Every structure is written in structure tokens, then in C-alpha cells.
Tab-separated table of N, CA and C in Angstrom:
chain	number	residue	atom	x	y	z
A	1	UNK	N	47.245	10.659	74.735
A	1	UNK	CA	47.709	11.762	73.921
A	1	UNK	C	47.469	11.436	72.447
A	2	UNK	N	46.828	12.534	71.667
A	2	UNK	CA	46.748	12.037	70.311
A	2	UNK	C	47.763	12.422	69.334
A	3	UNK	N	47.724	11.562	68.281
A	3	UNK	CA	49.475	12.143	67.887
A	3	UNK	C	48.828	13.150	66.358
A	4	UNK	N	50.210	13.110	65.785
A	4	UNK	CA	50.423	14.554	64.948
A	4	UNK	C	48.814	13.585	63.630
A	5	UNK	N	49.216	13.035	63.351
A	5	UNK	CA	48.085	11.996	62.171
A	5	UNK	C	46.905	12.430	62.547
A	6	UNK	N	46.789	12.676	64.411
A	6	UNK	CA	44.941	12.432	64.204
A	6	UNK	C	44.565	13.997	64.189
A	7	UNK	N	45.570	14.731	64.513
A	7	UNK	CA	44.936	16.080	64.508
A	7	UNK	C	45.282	16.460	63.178
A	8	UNK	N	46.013	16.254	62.068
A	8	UNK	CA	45.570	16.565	60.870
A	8	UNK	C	44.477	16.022	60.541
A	9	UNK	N	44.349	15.244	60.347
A	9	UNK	CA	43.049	14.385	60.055
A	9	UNK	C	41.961	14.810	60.320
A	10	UNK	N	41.675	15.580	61.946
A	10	UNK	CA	40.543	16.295	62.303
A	10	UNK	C	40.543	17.626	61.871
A	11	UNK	N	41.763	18.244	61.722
A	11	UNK	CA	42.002	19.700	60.703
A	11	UNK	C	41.765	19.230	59.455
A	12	UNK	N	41.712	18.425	58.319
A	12	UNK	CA	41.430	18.382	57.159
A	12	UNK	C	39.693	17.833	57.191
A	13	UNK	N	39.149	17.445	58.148
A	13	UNK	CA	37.853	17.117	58.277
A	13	UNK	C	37.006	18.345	58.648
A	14	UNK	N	37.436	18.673	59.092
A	14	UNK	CA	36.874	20.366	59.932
A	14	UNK	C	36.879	21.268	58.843
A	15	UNK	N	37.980	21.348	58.141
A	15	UNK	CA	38.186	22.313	56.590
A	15	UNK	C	37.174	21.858	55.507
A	16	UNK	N	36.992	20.274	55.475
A	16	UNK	CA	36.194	19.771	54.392
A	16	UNK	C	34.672	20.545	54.465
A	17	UNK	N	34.221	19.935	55.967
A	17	UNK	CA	32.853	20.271	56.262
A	17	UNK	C	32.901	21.982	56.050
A	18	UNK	N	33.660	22.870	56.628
A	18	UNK	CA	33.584	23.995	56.272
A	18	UNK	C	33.380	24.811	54.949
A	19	UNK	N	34.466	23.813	53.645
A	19	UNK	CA	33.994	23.975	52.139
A	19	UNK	C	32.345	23.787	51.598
A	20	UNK	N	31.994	22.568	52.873
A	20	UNK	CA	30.502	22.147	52.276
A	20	UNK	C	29.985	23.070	52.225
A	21	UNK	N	29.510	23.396	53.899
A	21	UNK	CA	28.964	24.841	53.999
A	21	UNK	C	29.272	26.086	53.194
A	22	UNK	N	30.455	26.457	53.080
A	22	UNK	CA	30.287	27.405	52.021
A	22	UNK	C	29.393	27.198	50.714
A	23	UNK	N	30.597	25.936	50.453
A	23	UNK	CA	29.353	25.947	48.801
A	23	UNK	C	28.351	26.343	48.824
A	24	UNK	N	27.537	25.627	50.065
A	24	UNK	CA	26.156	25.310	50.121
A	24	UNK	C	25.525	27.027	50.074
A	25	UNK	N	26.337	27.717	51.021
A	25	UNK	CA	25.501	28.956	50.786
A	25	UNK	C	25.783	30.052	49.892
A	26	UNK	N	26.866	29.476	49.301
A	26	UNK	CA	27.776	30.702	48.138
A	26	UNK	C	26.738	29.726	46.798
A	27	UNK	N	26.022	28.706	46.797
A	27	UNK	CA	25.538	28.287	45.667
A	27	UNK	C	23.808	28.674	45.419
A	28	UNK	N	23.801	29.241	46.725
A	28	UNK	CA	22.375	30.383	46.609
A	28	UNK	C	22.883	31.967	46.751
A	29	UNK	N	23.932	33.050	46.745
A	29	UNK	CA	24.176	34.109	46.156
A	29	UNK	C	23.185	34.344	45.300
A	30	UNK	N	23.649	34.025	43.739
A	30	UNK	CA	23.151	34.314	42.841
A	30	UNK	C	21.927	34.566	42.446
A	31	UNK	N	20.795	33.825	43.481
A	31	UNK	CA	19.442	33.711	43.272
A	31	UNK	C	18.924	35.188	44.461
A	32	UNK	N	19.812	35.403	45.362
A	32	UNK	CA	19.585	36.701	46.193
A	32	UNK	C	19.729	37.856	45.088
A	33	UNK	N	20.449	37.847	44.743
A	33	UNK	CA	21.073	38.835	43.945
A	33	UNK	C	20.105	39.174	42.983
A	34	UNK	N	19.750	38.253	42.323
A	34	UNK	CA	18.675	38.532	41.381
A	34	UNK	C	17.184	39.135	41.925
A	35	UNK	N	16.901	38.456	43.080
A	35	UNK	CA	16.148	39.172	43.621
A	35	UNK	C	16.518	40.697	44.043
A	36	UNK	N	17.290	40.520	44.905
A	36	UNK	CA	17.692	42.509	45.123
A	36	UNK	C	17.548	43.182	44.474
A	37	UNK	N	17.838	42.475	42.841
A	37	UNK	CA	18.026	43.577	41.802
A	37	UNK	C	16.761	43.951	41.092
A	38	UNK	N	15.745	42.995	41.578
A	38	UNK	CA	14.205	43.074	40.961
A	38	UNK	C	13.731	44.100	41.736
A	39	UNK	N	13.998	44.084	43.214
A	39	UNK	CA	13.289	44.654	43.934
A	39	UNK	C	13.544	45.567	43.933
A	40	UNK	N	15.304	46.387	43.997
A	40	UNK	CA	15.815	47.778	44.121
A	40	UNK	C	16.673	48.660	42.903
A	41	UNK	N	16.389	47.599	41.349
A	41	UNK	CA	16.731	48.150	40.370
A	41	UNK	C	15.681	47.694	39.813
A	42	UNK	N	15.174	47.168	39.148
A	42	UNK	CA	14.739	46.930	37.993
A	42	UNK	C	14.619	47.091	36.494
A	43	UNK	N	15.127	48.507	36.679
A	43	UNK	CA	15.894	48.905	35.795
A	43	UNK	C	16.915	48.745	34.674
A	44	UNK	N	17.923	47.625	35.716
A	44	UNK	CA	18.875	47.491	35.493
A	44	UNK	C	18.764	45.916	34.705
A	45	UNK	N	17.605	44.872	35.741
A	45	UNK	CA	17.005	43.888	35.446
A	45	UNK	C	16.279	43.465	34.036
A	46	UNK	N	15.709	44.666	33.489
A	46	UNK	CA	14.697	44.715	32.587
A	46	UNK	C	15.685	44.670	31.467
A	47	UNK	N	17.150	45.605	31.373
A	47	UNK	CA	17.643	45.161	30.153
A	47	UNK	C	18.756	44.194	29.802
A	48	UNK	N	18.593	43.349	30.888
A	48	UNK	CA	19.263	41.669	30.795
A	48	UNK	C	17.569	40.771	30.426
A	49	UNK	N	16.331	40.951	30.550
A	49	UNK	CA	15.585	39.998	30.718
A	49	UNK	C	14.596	40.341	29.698
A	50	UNK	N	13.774	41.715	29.259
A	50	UNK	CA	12.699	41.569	28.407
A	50	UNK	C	13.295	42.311	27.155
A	51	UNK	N	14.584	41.762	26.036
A	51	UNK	CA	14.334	41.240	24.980
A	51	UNK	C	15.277	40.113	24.290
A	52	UNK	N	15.272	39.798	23.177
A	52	UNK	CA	15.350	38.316	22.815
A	52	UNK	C	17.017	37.878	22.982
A	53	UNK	N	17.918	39.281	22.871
A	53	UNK	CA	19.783	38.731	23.006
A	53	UNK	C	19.903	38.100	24.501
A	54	UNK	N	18.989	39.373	25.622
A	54	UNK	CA	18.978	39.237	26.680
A	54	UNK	C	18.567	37.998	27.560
A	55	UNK	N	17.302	37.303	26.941
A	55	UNK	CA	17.262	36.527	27.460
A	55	UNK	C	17.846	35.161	27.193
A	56	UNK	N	18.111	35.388	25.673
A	56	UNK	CA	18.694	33.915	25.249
A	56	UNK	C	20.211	33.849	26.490
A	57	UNK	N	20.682	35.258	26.443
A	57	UNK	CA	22.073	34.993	26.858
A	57	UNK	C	22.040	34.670	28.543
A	58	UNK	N	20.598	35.200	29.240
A	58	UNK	CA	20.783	35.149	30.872
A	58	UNK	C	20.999	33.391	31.032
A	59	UNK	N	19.402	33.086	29.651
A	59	UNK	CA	19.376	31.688	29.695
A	59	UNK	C	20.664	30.848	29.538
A	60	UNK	N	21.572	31.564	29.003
A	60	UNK	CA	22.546	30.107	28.635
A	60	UNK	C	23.460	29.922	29.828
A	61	UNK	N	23.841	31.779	30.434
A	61	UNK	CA	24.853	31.583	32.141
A	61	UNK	C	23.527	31.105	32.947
A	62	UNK	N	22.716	31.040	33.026
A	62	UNK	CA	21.826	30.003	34.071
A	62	UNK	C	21.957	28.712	33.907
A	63	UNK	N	22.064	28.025	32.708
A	63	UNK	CA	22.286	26.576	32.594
A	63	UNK	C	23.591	26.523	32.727
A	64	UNK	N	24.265	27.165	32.291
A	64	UNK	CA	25.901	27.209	32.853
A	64	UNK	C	26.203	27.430	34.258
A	65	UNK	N	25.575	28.016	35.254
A	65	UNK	CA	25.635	28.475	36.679
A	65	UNK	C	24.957	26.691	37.149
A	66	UNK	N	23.977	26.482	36.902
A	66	UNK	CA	23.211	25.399	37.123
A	66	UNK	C	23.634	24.053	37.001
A	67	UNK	N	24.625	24.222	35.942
A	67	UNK	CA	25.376	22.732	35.628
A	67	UNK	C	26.466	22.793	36.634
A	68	UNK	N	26.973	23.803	36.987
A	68	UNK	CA	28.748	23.894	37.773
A	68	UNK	C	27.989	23.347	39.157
A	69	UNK	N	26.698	24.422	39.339
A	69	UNK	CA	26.178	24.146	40.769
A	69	UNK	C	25.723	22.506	41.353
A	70	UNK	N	25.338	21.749	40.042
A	70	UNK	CA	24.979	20.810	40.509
A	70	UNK	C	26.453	19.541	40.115
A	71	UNK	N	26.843	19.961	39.335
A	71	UNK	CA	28.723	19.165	39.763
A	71	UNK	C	29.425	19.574	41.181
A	72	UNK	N	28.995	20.881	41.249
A	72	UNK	CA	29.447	20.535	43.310
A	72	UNK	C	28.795	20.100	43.655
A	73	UNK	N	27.428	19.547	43.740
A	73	UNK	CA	26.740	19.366	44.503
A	73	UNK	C	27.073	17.632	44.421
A	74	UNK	N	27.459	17.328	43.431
A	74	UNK	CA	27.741	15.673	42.821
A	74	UNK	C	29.003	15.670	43.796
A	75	UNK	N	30.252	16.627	43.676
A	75	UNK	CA	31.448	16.000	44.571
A	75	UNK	C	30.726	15.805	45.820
A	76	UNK	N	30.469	16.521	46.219
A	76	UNK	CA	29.812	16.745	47.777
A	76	UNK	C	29.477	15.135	48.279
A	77	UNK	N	27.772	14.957	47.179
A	77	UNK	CA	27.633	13.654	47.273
A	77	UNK	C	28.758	12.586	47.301
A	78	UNK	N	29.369	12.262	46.174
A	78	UNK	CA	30.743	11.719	46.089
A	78	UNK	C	31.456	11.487	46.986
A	79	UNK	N	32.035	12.452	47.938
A	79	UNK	CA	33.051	12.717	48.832
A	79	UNK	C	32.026	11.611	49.821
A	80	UNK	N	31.087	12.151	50.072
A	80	UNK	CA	30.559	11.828	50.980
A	80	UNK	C	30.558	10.253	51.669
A	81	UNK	N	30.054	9.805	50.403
A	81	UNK	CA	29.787	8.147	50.233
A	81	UNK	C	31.149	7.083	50.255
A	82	UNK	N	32.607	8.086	50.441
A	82	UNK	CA	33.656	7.205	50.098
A	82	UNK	C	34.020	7.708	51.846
């Protein structure tokens, strides 16, 4: 019989791996999205991207999206190795 310790233990392991996976696919959203919006607005695309406020500013939440994305991607590693 396994006691109360090991089945938390396998419920907080089961939850972990489940966060991975999310991340993992909630940390490509953003790159769908952008596509959809090329393909079925563009419209909407063109005045975030071709002129100079627009792009400086997509550029700076992309390195900002890009830095968060790859600090999860560091716990992940992290977690992993301990």
C-alpha cells in the first residue's frame, strides 16, 4: 500500500510535467497569432508593422515576450537538473 507522501509526490509530479507542457505550447501562441493575422487581416497587421512607432514598439514586446519566454524556458531547464 502506498502511503499519503507518495501519492502527493506523484500528484505534484504529474502537475509539474503538466505546467511544462503548457508552457511549452502557450510559449508558441503568439507566433500563431501573428500568423492568422497576416493571413486573415492584414490590415490590421500592416498598422503595428510598416511604420517607424510601429515597429520600434512590436520590436521592443518581442524582445520582451522573448526574454520572459526564454526565463521559462531556463526554470524548466533548472527544475529539471535538480
Amino acid at each position: 500500500s502506498r502511503g499519503v507522501s507518495a501519492l502527493t509526490e506523484d500528484d505534484l509530479l504529474a502537475m509539474i510535467a503538466a505546467k511544462k507542457t503548457e508552457f511549452q505550447i502557450m510559449s508558441r501562441v503568439p507566433y500563431g497569432i501573428i500568423v492568422y493575422l497576416r493571413l486573415c487581416a492584414p490590415a490590421m497587421v500592416t498598422g503595428l508593422y510598416h511604420n517607424s512607432f510601429g515597429s520600434v514598439f512590436m520590436l521592443i514586446m518581442f524582445l520582451a515576450y522573448y526574454g520572459l519566454r526564454e526565463w521559462g524556458f531556463w526554470m524548466i531547464r533548472r527544475e529539471e537538473a535538480v
